[in-house]
Amino acid sequence: MADCGPSFTVRLYQAGDYQNVRRIVANGTMELVMVAFKQAIRSQSNVFLLFASGQLVYVITGSLTCTSLMCFVLLTFMYLACRQVYASYLRERMETDMADIEGHYLKPPGAGFWVAVEEEGNRVVGTVGVKMEPGHPYSCQLFRLFVDQRFRRHGLGRRLTQKVLDFAKVYGYRVCLLKTTSVQEPAIHMYQKMGFRIQSSSPVPGPALLTLISKISGYELEKNL
Ligand SMILES: CC(C)(COP(=O)(O)OP(=O)(O)OC[C@H]1O[C@@H](n2cnc3c(N)ncnc32)[C@H](O)[C@@H]1OP(=O)(O)O)[C@@H](O)C(=O)NCCC(=O)NCCS
């Protein structure tokens, strides 16, 4: 007998989804910290920094303990730099659109917010929103695309994105934009397969030292509808 697996539907956000949506957005954002850290410690300049400082401390102190301590401090700093990027982003989101999902996504014209729910149990497992670009009535921006880690690779990311694109076409938008970071490789891969093109890349906003150490870039993608 064939294994059917869980079934999902994508529906409009309801007030009762509030806590689950916030949880999925928070978990999905903070999981990127470890991915970013792994990328940062593999970058050429950070490898060089670790190697050079380790060598310097060893030459000065002759102590393997001090050298290991130095490397540990640097690695901790790299981790905290990555964490700071996503934690400050999340804090801002939780205090703005994720604090008032209805006010930001259901009330304004040309906006919307959808959730993917597991049919059995009505559990929210994915989120996505869209809003009009301020000052650009023919452009919209996709926001908050997240799928619960346990339910990835079931086609939900694609379905949620397609929901936004279908809505955007019917509403009369001509362009759909979105912002992401270099760390989110599965998302970038999916967007490109769905016809989005990278328009620009720039260091993520924040203190220069954090940007330098974390190596995270921000990308803007766009798709003509
Ligand atoms: C990006 C994300 C939403 C994709 O959700 P998903 O439900 O796993 O995606 P789907 O199953 O619909 O897969 C769609 C496509 O995404 C790409 N993809 C998904 N996971 C991938 C992975 N681990 N590696 C490479 N490509 C991947 C593939 O192109 C896939 O198409 P395919 O199955 O035909 O190969 C999910 O990984 C996620 O929530 N990531 C963390 C949050 C995030 O980065 N959000 C984007 C905000 S801008």
PDB file of C-alpha atoms and ligand atoms in Angstrom:
ATOM      1  CA  MET A   1       0.000   0.000   0.000  1.00  0.00           C
ATOM      2  CA  ALA A   2       1.334   3.478  -0.862  1.00  0.00           C
ATOM      3  CA  ASP A   3       2.422   5.755   2.033  1.00  0.00           C
ATOM      4  CA  CYS A   4       0.407   8.946   1.611  1.00  0.00           C
ATOM      5  CA  GLY A   5       2.207  10.998   4.320  1.00  0.00           C
ATOM      6  CA  PRO A   6       0.720  14.158   5.840  1.00  0.00           C
ATOM      7  CA  SER A   7      -1.521  16.429   3.713  1.00  0.00           C
ATOM      8  CA  PHE A   8      -1.415  20.195   3.906  1.00  0.00           C
ATOM      9  CA  THR A   9      -3.606  23.108   2.887  1.00  0.00           C
ATOM     10  CA  VAL A  10      -2.663  26.728   2.420  1.00  0.00           C
ATOM     11  CA  ARG A  11      -5.237  29.159   3.817  1.00  0.00           C
ATOM     12  CA  LEU A  12      -5.536  32.789   4.865  1.00  0.00           C
ATOM     13  CA  TYR A  13      -4.147  33.708   8.279  1.00  0.00           C
ATOM     14  CA  GLN A  14      -6.634  33.685  11.192  1.00  0.00           C
ATOM     15  CA  ALA A  15      -6.277  35.385  14.595  1.00  0.00           C
ATOM     16  CA  GLY A  16      -5.864  31.991  16.315  1.00  0.00           C
ATOM     17  CA  ASP A  17      -2.656  31.352  14.304  1.00  0.00           C
ATOM     18  CA  TYR A  18      -0.846  34.270  15.954  1.00  0.00           C
ATOM     19  CA  GLN A  19       1.392  32.382  18.409  1.00  0.00           C
ATOM     20  CA  ASN A  20       2.203  29.577  15.957  1.00  0.00           C
ATOM     21  CA  VAL A  21       3.177  32.016  13.231  1.00  0.00           C
ATOM     22  CA  ARG A  22       5.461  33.905  15.609  1.00  0.00           C
ATOM     23  CA  ARG A  23       7.031  30.629  16.750  1.00  0.00           C
ATOM     24  CA  ILE A  24       7.722  29.457  13.182  1.00  0.00           C
ATOM     25  CA  VAL A  25       9.209  32.831  12.216  1.00  0.00           C
ATOM     26  CA  ALA A  26      11.359  32.945  15.384  1.00  0.00           C
ATOM     27  CA  ASN A  27      12.647  29.359  15.061  1.00  0.00           C
ATOM     28  CA  GLY A  28      13.209  29.718  11.308  1.00  0.00           C
ATOM     29  CA  THR A  29      15.225  32.918  11.808  1.00  0.00           C
ATOM     30  CA  MET A  30      17.369  31.720  14.711  1.00  0.00           C
ATOM     31  CA  GLU A  31      18.218  28.416  13.009  1.00  0.00           C
ATOM     32  CA  LEU A  32      20.089  30.520  10.423  1.00  0.00           C
ATOM     33  CA  VAL A  33      22.658  31.512  13.067  1.00  0.00           C
ATOM     34  CA  MET A  34      24.387  28.114  13.016  1.00  0.00           C
ATOM     35  CA  VAL A  35      24.269  27.961   9.198  1.00  0.00           C
ATOM     36  CA  ALA A  36      25.836  31.434   9.046  1.00  0.00           C
ATOM     37  CA  PHE A  37      28.499  30.485  11.612  1.00  0.00           C
ATOM     38  CA  LYS A  38      29.487  27.379   9.611  1.00  0.00           C
ATOM     39  CA  GLN A  39      29.829  29.526   6.486  1.00  0.00           C
ATOM     40  CA  ALA A  40      31.780  32.211   8.358  1.00  0.00           C
ATOM     41  CA  ILE A  41      34.405  29.822   9.742  1.00  0.00           C
ATOM     42  CA  ARG A  42      34.968  28.408   6.257  1.00  0.00           C
ATOM     43  CA  SER A  43      35.592  31.822   4.698  1.00  0.00           C
ATOM     44  CA  GLN A  44      39.188  32.444   3.602  1.00  0.00           C
ATOM     45  CA  SER A  45      39.665  35.624   5.609  1.00  0.00           C
ATOM     46  CA  ASN A  46      38.335  34.103   8.838  1.00  0.00           C
ATOM     47  CA  VAL A  47      40.493  30.974   8.389  1.00  0.00           C
ATOM     48  CA  PHE A  48      43.465  33.287   7.914  1.00  0.00           C
ATOM     49  CA  LEU A  49      42.483  35.341  10.976  1.00  0.00           C
ATOM     50  CA  LEU A  50      42.270  32.207  13.137  1.00  0.00           C
ATOM     51  CA  PHE A  51      45.542  30.813  11.814  1.00  0.00           C
ATOM     52  CA  ALA A  52      47.485  34.103  12.073  1.00  0.00           C
ATOM     53  CA  SER A  53      46.256  34.990  15.561  1.00  0.00           C
ATOM     54  CA  GLY A  54      46.866  31.440  16.777  1.00  0.00           C
ATOM     55  CA  GLN A  55      50.417  31.559  15.463  1.00  0.00           C
ATOM     56  CA  LEU A  56      51.065  34.994  16.944  1.00  0.00           C
ATOM     57  CA  VAL A  57      49.859  33.947  20.392  1.00  0.00           C
ATOM     58  CA  TYR A  58      51.958  30.781  20.221  1.00  0.00           C
ATOM     59  CA  VAL A  59      55.098  32.719  19.227  1.00  0.00           C
ATOM     60  CA  ILE A  60      54.563  35.249  22.019  1.00  0.00           C
ATOM     61  CA  THR A  61      53.507  32.885  24.816  1.00  0.00           C
ATOM     62  CA  GLY A  62      54.826  29.478  23.695  1.00  0.00           C
ATOM     63  CA  SER A  63      51.715  28.071  25.326  1.00  0.00           C
ATOM     64  CA  LEU A  64      49.283  25.720  23.580  1.00  0.00           C
ATOM     65  CA  THR A  65      46.669  26.540  26.222  1.00  0.00           C
ATOM     66  CA  CYS A  66      46.846  30.266  25.428  1.00  0.00           C
ATOM     67  CA  THR A  67      46.770  29.513  21.684  1.00  0.00           C
ATOM     68  CA  SER A  68      43.656  27.320  22.082  1.00  0.00           C
ATOM     69  CA  LEU A  69      42.050  29.948  24.279  1.00  0.00           C
ATOM     70  CA  MET A  70      42.690  32.616  21.650  1.00  0.00           C
ATOM     71  CA  CYS A  71      41.109  30.438  18.934  1.00  0.00           C
ATOM     72  CA  PHE A  72      38.146  29.718  21.204  1.00  0.00           C
ATOM     73  CA  VAL A  73      37.609  33.428  21.877  1.00  0.00           C
ATOM     74  CA  LEU A  74      37.758  34.232  18.156  1.00  0.00           C
ATOM     75  CA  LEU A  75      35.320  31.434  17.275  1.00  0.00           C
ATOM     76  CA  THR A  76      32.947  32.626  20.001  1.00  0.00           C
ATOM     77  CA  PHE A  77      33.164  36.136  18.596  1.00  0.00           C
ATOM     78  CA  MET A  78      32.333  34.850  15.094  1.00  0.00           C
ATOM     79  CA  TYR A  79      29.348  32.940  16.451  1.00  0.00           C
ATOM     80  CA  LEU A  80      28.109  35.991  18.363  1.00  0.00           C
ATOM     81  CA  ALA A  81      28.541  38.173  15.261  1.00  0.00           C
ATOM     82  CA  CYS A  82      26.291  35.790  13.275  1.00  0.00           C
ATOM     83  CA  ARG A  83      23.829  35.583  16.150  1.00  0.00           C
ATOM     84  CA  GLN A  84      23.642  39.351  16.450  1.00  0.00           C
ATOM     85  CA  VAL A  85      22.690  39.761  12.775  1.00  0.00           C
ATOM     86  CA  TYR A  86      19.675  37.447  13.041  1.00  0.00           C
ATOM     87  CA  ALA A  87      18.717  38.257  16.638  1.00  0.00           C
ATOM     88  CA  SER A  88      18.465  41.984  15.937  1.00  0.00           C
ATOM     89  CA  TYR A  89      16.523  41.313  12.745  1.00  0.00           C
ATOM     90  CA  LEU A  90      14.118  39.045  14.627  1.00  0.00           C
ATOM     91  CA  ARG A  91      13.678  41.488  17.508  1.00  0.00           C
ATOM     92  CA  GLU A  92      12.681  44.190  15.043  1.00  0.00           C
ATOM     93  CA  ARG A  93      10.233  41.894  13.230  1.00  0.00           C
ATOM     94  CA  MET A  94       8.626  40.710  16.465  1.00  0.00           C
ATOM     95  CA  GLU A  95       7.992  44.299  17.477  1.00  0.00           C
ATOM     96  CA  THR A  96       6.606  45.407  14.094  1.00  0.00           C
ATOM     97  CA  ASP A  97       4.738  43.249  11.553  1.00  0.00           C
ATOM     98  CA  MET A  98       4.813  40.069  13.649  1.00  0.00           C
ATOM     99  CA  ALA A  99       3.308  41.964  16.595  1.00  0.00           C
ATOM    100  CA  ASP A 100       0.263  42.964  14.535  1.00  0.00           C
ATOM    101  CA  ILE A 101      -0.107  40.536  11.645  1.00  0.00           C
ATOM    102  CA  GLU A 102      -3.676  41.571  10.839  1.00  0.00           C
ATOM    103  CA  GLY A 103      -2.840  45.268  10.854  1.00  0.00           C
ATOM    104  CA  HIS A 104       0.164  44.792   8.580  1.00  0.00           C
ATOM    105  CA  TYR A 105      -1.070  42.098   6.201  1.00  0.00           C
ATOM    106  CA  LEU A 106      -4.866  41.735   6.288  1.00  0.00           C
ATOM    107  CA  LYS A 107      -6.136  45.293   6.507  1.00  0.00           C
ATOM    108  CA  PRO A 108      -4.033  47.202   3.921  1.00  0.00           C
ATOM    109  CA  PRO A 109      -5.071  46.837   0.265  1.00  0.00           C
ATOM    110  CA  GLY A 110      -2.774  44.657  -1.832  1.00  0.00           C
ATOM    111  CA  ALA A 111      -1.482  42.727   1.179  1.00  0.00           C
ATOM    112  CA  GLY A 112      -2.080  39.214   2.467  1.00  0.00           C
ATOM    113  CA  PHE A 113      -0.798  36.565   4.849  1.00  0.00           C
ATOM    114  CA  TRP A 114      -1.179  32.798   4.435  1.00  0.00           C
ATOM    115  CA  VAL A 115      -0.327  29.769   6.489  1.00  0.00           C
ATOM    116  CA  ALA A 116       0.259  26.151   5.513  1.00  0.00           C
ATOM    117  CA  VAL A 117      -1.556  23.815   7.890  1.00  0.00           C
ATOM    118  CA  GLU A 118      -1.359  20.096   8.373  1.00  0.00           C
ATOM    119  CA  GLU A 119      -4.872  18.884   7.581  1.00  0.00           C
ATOM    120  CA  GLU A 120      -4.872  16.407  10.428  1.00  0.00           C
ATOM    121  CA  GLY A 121      -4.753  18.507  13.610  1.00  0.00           C
ATOM    122  CA  ASN A 122      -4.831  21.887  11.845  1.00  0.00           C
ATOM    123  CA  ARG A 123      -1.208  22.544  12.920  1.00  0.00           C
ATOM    124  CA  VAL A 124       0.460  25.602  11.324  1.00  0.00           C
ATOM    125  CA  VAL A 125       3.668  24.494   9.585  1.00  0.00           C
ATOM    126  CA  GLY A 126       4.472  27.363   7.204  1.00  0.00           C
ATOM    127  CA  THR A 127       3.957  31.098   6.704  1.00  0.00           C
ATOM    128  CA  VAL A 128       4.191  33.764   4.009  1.00  0.00           C
ATOM    129  CA  GLY A 129       3.077  37.374   3.597  1.00  0.00           C
ATOM    130  CA  VAL A 130       2.961  40.037   0.895  1.00  0.00           C
ATOM    131  CA  LYS A 131       2.632  43.813   0.933  1.00  0.00           C
ATOM    132  CA  MET A 132       2.614  46.665  -1.543  1.00  0.00           C
ATOM    133  CA  GLU A 133       5.988  48.374  -1.933  1.00  0.00           C
ATOM    134  CA  PRO A 134       5.642  51.867  -0.465  1.00  0.00           C
ATOM    135  CA  GLY A 135       5.448  54.383  -3.320  1.00  0.00           C
ATOM    136  CA  HIS A 136       5.327  51.644  -5.987  1.00  0.00           C
ATOM    137  CA  PRO A 137       1.697  50.596  -6.531  1.00  0.00           C
ATOM    138  CA  TYR A 138       2.676  48.023  -9.190  1.00  0.00           C
ATOM    139  CA  SER A 139       5.291  46.276  -7.034  1.00  0.00           C
ATOM    140  CA  CYS A 140       4.826  44.015  -4.050  1.00  0.00           C
ATOM    141  CA  GLN A 141       7.256  42.426  -1.656  1.00  0.00           C
ATOM    142  CA  LEU A 142       7.118  38.882  -0.334  1.00  0.00           C
ATOM    143  CA  PHE A 143       7.829  38.531   3.396  1.00  0.00           C
ATOM    144  CA  ARG A 144       8.203  35.890   6.131  1.00  0.00           C
ATOM    145  CA  LEU A 145       8.440  32.716   4.063  1.00  0.00           C
ATOM    146  CA  PHE A 146       9.157  29.999   6.612  1.00  0.00           C
ATOM    147  CA  VAL A 147       8.461  26.287   6.737  1.00  0.00           C
ATOM    148  CA  ASP A 148       8.765  24.367  10.007  1.00  0.00           C
ATOM    149  CA  GLN A 149      12.015  22.360   9.807  1.00  0.00           C
ATOM    150  CA  ARG A 150      10.142  19.049  10.304  1.00  0.00           C
ATOM    151  CA  PHE A 151       7.984  19.656   7.223  1.00  0.00           C
ATOM    152  CA  ARG A 152      10.512  20.807   4.652  1.00  0.00           C
ATOM    153  CA  ARG A 153      10.953  19.245   1.222  1.00  0.00           C
ATOM    154  CA  HIS A 154       7.213  18.523   0.967  1.00  0.00           C
ATOM    155  CA  GLY A 155       6.684  21.301  -1.574  1.00  0.00           C
ATOM    156  CA  LEU A 156       5.314  23.775   0.996  1.00  0.00           C
ATOM    157  CA  GLY A 157       7.866  26.519   0.353  1.00  0.00           C
ATOM    158  CA  ARG A 158       6.986  26.431  -3.315  1.00  0.00           C
ATOM    159  CA  ARG A 159       3.217  26.363  -2.631  1.00  0.00           C
ATOM    160  CA  LEU A 160       3.385  29.340  -0.274  1.00  0.00           C
ATOM    161  CA  THR A 161       5.498  31.337  -2.733  1.00  0.00           C
ATOM    162  CA  GLN A 162       3.119  30.440  -5.560  1.00  0.00           C
ATOM    163  CA  LYS A 163       0.204  31.622  -3.410  1.00  0.00           C
ATOM    164  CA  VAL A 164       1.808  35.044  -3.196  1.00  0.00           C
ATOM    165  CA  LEU A 165       2.557  35.129  -6.937  1.00  0.00           C
ATOM    166  CA  ASP A 166      -1.033  34.141  -7.836  1.00  0.00           C
ATOM    167  CA  PHE A 167      -2.437  36.773  -5.479  1.00  0.00           C
ATOM    168  CA  ALA A 168      -0.026  39.379  -6.862  1.00  0.00           C
ATOM    169  CA  LYS A 169      -1.045  38.691 -10.466  1.00  0.00           C
ATOM    170  CA  VAL A 170      -4.765  38.885  -9.674  1.00  0.00           C
ATOM    171  CA  TYR A 171      -4.234  42.116  -7.722  1.00  0.00           C
ATOM    172  CA  GLY A 172      -2.482  43.635 -10.739  1.00  0.00           C
ATOM    173  CA  TYR A 173       1.084  43.852  -9.489  1.00  0.00           C
ATOM    174  CA  ARG A 174       3.724  43.702 -12.202  1.00  0.00           C
ATOM    175  CA  VAL A 175       6.755  42.923 -10.069  1.00  0.00           C
ATOM    176  CA  CYS A 176       7.349  40.834  -6.965  1.00  0.00           C
ATOM    177  CA  LEU A 177      10.423  41.625  -4.852  1.00  0.00           C
ATOM    178  CA  LEU A 178      11.967  39.939  -1.875  1.00  0.00           C
ATOM    179  CA  LYS A 179      15.011  40.240   0.348  1.00  0.00           C
ATOM    180  CA  THR A 180      17.057  37.371   1.696  1.00  0.00           C
ATOM    181  CA  THR A 181      20.595  36.620   2.855  1.00  0.00           C
ATOM    182  CA  SER A 182      23.497  34.642   1.384  1.00  0.00           C
ATOM    183  CA  VAL A 183      23.045  32.087   4.187  1.00  0.00           C
ATOM    184  CA  GLN A 184      19.593  31.036   2.947  1.00  0.00           C
ATOM    185  CA  GLU A 185      20.797  28.830   0.102  1.00  0.00           C
ATOM    186  CA  PRO A 186      17.717  26.540  -0.096  1.00  0.00           C
ATOM    187  CA  ALA A 187      15.494  29.619  -0.374  1.00  0.00           C
ATOM    188  CA  ILE A 188      17.666  31.267  -3.046  1.00  0.00           C
ATOM    189  CA  HIS A 189      17.706  28.013  -5.004  1.00  0.00           C
ATOM    190  CA  MET A 190      13.922  27.784  -4.819  1.00  0.00           C
ATOM    191  CA  TYR A 191      13.323  31.420  -5.774  1.00  0.00           C
ATOM    192  CA  GLN A 192      15.623  31.125  -8.779  1.00  0.00           C
ATOM    193  CA  LYS A 193      13.826  27.977  -9.915  1.00  0.00           C
ATOM    194  CA  MET A 194      10.570  29.923  -9.650  1.00  0.00           C
ATOM    195  CA  GLY A 195      11.837  32.699 -11.922  1.00  0.00           C
ATOM    196  CA  PHE A 196      13.246  35.249  -9.462  1.00  0.00           C
ATOM    197  CA  ARG A 197      16.540  36.886 -10.422  1.00  0.00           C
ATOM    198  CA  ILE A 198      19.134  38.371  -8.063  1.00  0.00           C
ATOM    199  CA  GLN A 199      19.119  42.141  -8.614  1.00  0.00           C
ATOM    200  CA  SER A 200      21.676  43.248  -6.055  1.00  0.00           C
ATOM    201  CA  SER A 201      23.746  42.131  -3.128  1.00  0.00           C
ATOM    202  CA  SER A 202      25.171  44.168  -0.278  1.00  0.00           C
ATOM    203  CA  PRO A 203      26.506  43.612   3.240  1.00  0.00           C
ATOM    204  CA  VAL A 204      23.738  43.180   5.804  1.00  0.00           C
ATOM    205  CA  PRO A 205      23.002  46.377   7.716  1.00  0.00           C
ATOM    206  CA  GLY A 206      24.725  46.711  11.069  1.00  0.00           C
ATOM    207  CA  PRO A 207      28.094  47.543  12.600  1.00  0.00           C
ATOM    208  CA  ALA A 208      30.945  47.116  10.067  1.00  0.00           C
ATOM    209  CA  LEU A 209      32.905  44.700  12.289  1.00  0.00           C
ATOM    210  CA  LEU A 210      29.927  42.328  12.569  1.00  0.00           C
ATOM    211  CA  THR A 211      29.427  42.389   8.821  1.00  0.00           C
ATOM    212  CA  LEU A 212      33.108  41.759   8.217  1.00  0.00           C
ATOM    213  CA  ILE A 213      33.270  38.797  10.591  1.00  0.00           C
ATOM    214  CA  SER A 214      29.869  37.233   9.869  1.00  0.00           C
ATOM    215  CA  LYS A 215      30.356  37.396   6.054  1.00  0.00           C
ATOM    216  CA  ILE A 216      26.570  37.579   5.574  1.00  0.00           C
ATOM    217  CA  SER A 217      25.373  39.423   2.480  1.00  0.00           C
ATOM    218  CA  GLY A 218      21.864  40.660   1.818  1.00  0.00           C
ATOM    219  CA  TYR A 219      20.314  39.840  -1.578  1.00  0.00           C
ATOM    220  CA  GLU A 220      17.407  41.492  -3.359  1.00  0.00           C
ATOM    221  CA  LEU A 221      15.538  39.317  -5.821  1.00  0.00           C
ATOM    222  CA  GLU A 222      12.841  40.240  -8.295  1.00  0.00           C
ATOM    223  CA  LYS A 223      10.380  38.515 -10.607  1.00  0.00           C
ATOM    224  CA  ASN A 224       8.304  40.099 -13.335  1.00  0.00           C
ATOM    225  CA  LEU A 225       4.726  38.885 -13.177  1.00  0.00           C
TER     226      LEU A 225
HETATM  227  C1  LIG B   1      13.258  28.004   1.953  1.00  0.00           C
HETATM  228  C2  LIG B   1      12.171  27.127   2.531  1.00  0.00           C
HETATM  229  C3  LIG B   1      10.948  27.985   2.782  1.00  0.00           C
HETATM  230  C4  LIG B   1      11.836  26.025   1.522  1.00  0.00           C
HETATM  231  O1  LIG B   1      10.750  25.300   2.033  1.00  0.00           O
HETATM  232  P1  LIG B   1      10.453  23.775   1.588  1.00  0.00           P
HETATM  233  O2  LIG B   1       9.051  23.490   1.954  1.00  0.00           O
HETATM  234  O3  LIG B   1      11.490  22.875   2.105  1.00  0.00           O
HETATM  235  O4  LIG B   1      10.610  23.908   0.007  1.00  0.00           O
HETATM  236  P2  LIG B   1      10.015  22.941  -1.113  1.00  0.00           P
HETATM  237  O5  LIG B   1       9.883  21.558  -0.581  1.00  0.00           O
HETATM  238  O6  LIG B   1       8.808  23.577  -1.677  1.00  0.00           O
HETATM  239  O7  LIG B   1      11.184  22.951  -2.181  1.00  0.00           O
HETATM  240  C5  LIG B   1      11.170  23.887  -3.230  1.00  0.00           C
HETATM  241  C6  LIG B   1      12.557  24.036  -3.801  1.00  0.00           C
HETATM  242  O8  LIG B   1      13.404  24.643  -2.829  1.00  0.00           O
HETATM  243  C7  LIG B   1      14.746  24.224  -3.062  1.00  0.00           C
HETATM  244  N1  LIG B   1      15.234  23.616  -1.830  1.00  0.00           N
HETATM  245  C8  LIG B   1      14.518  23.348  -0.714  1.00  0.00           C
HETATM  246  N2  LIG B   1      15.336  22.849   0.237  1.00  0.00           N
HETATM  247  C9  LIG B   1      16.570  22.806  -0.294  1.00  0.00           C
HETATM  248  C10 LIG B   1      17.845  22.412   0.193  1.00  0.00           C
HETATM  249  N3  LIG B   1      17.998  21.961   1.437  1.00  0.00           N
HETATM  250  N4  LIG B   1      18.898  22.544  -0.625  1.00  0.00           N
HETATM  251  C11 LIG B   1      18.775  23.019  -1.876  1.00  0.00           C
HETATM  252  N5  LIG B   1      17.585  23.406  -2.405  1.00  0.00           N
HETATM  253  C12 LIG B   1      16.512  23.307  -1.620  1.00  0.00           C
HETATM  254  C13 LIG B   1      14.697  23.211  -4.183  1.00  0.00           C
HETATM  255  O9  LIG B   1      14.938  23.924  -5.375  1.00  0.00           O
HETATM  256  C14 LIG B   1      13.249  22.744  -4.144  1.00  0.00           C
HETATM  257  O10 LIG B   1      12.781  22.302  -5.381  1.00  0.00           O
HETATM  258  P3  LIG B   1      12.914  20.732  -5.744  1.00  0.00           P
HETATM  259  O11 LIG B   1      12.259  19.998  -4.612  1.00  0.00           O
HETATM  260  O12 LIG B   1      12.169  20.660  -7.034  1.00  0.00           O
HETATM  261  O13 LIG B   1      14.370  20.450  -5.845  1.00  0.00           O
HETATM  262  C15 LIG B   1      12.638  26.452   3.853  1.00  0.00           C
HETATM  263  O14 LIG B   1      13.862  25.810   3.616  1.00  0.00           O
HETATM  264  C16 LIG B   1      12.797  27.408   5.022  1.00  0.00           C
HETATM  265  O15 LIG B   1      11.843  27.699   5.742  1.00  0.00           O
HETATM  266  N6  LIG B   1      14.033  27.897   5.228  1.00  0.00           N
HETATM  267  C17 LIG B   1      14.356  28.784   6.366  1.00  0.00           C
HETATM  268  C18 LIG B   1      13.750  30.137   6.206  1.00  0.00           C
HETATM  269  C19 LIG B   1      14.133  30.843   4.938  1.00  0.00           C
HETATM  270  O16 LIG B   1      15.270  30.837   4.505  1.00  0.00           O
HETATM  271  N7  LIG B   1      13.131  31.517   4.352  1.00  0.00           N
HETATM  272  C20 LIG B   1      13.287  32.359   3.208  1.00  0.00           C
HETATM  273  C21 LIG B   1      13.112  33.752   3.641  1.00  0.00           C
HETATM  274  S1  LIG B   1      13.601  34.907   2.362  1.00  0.00           S
END
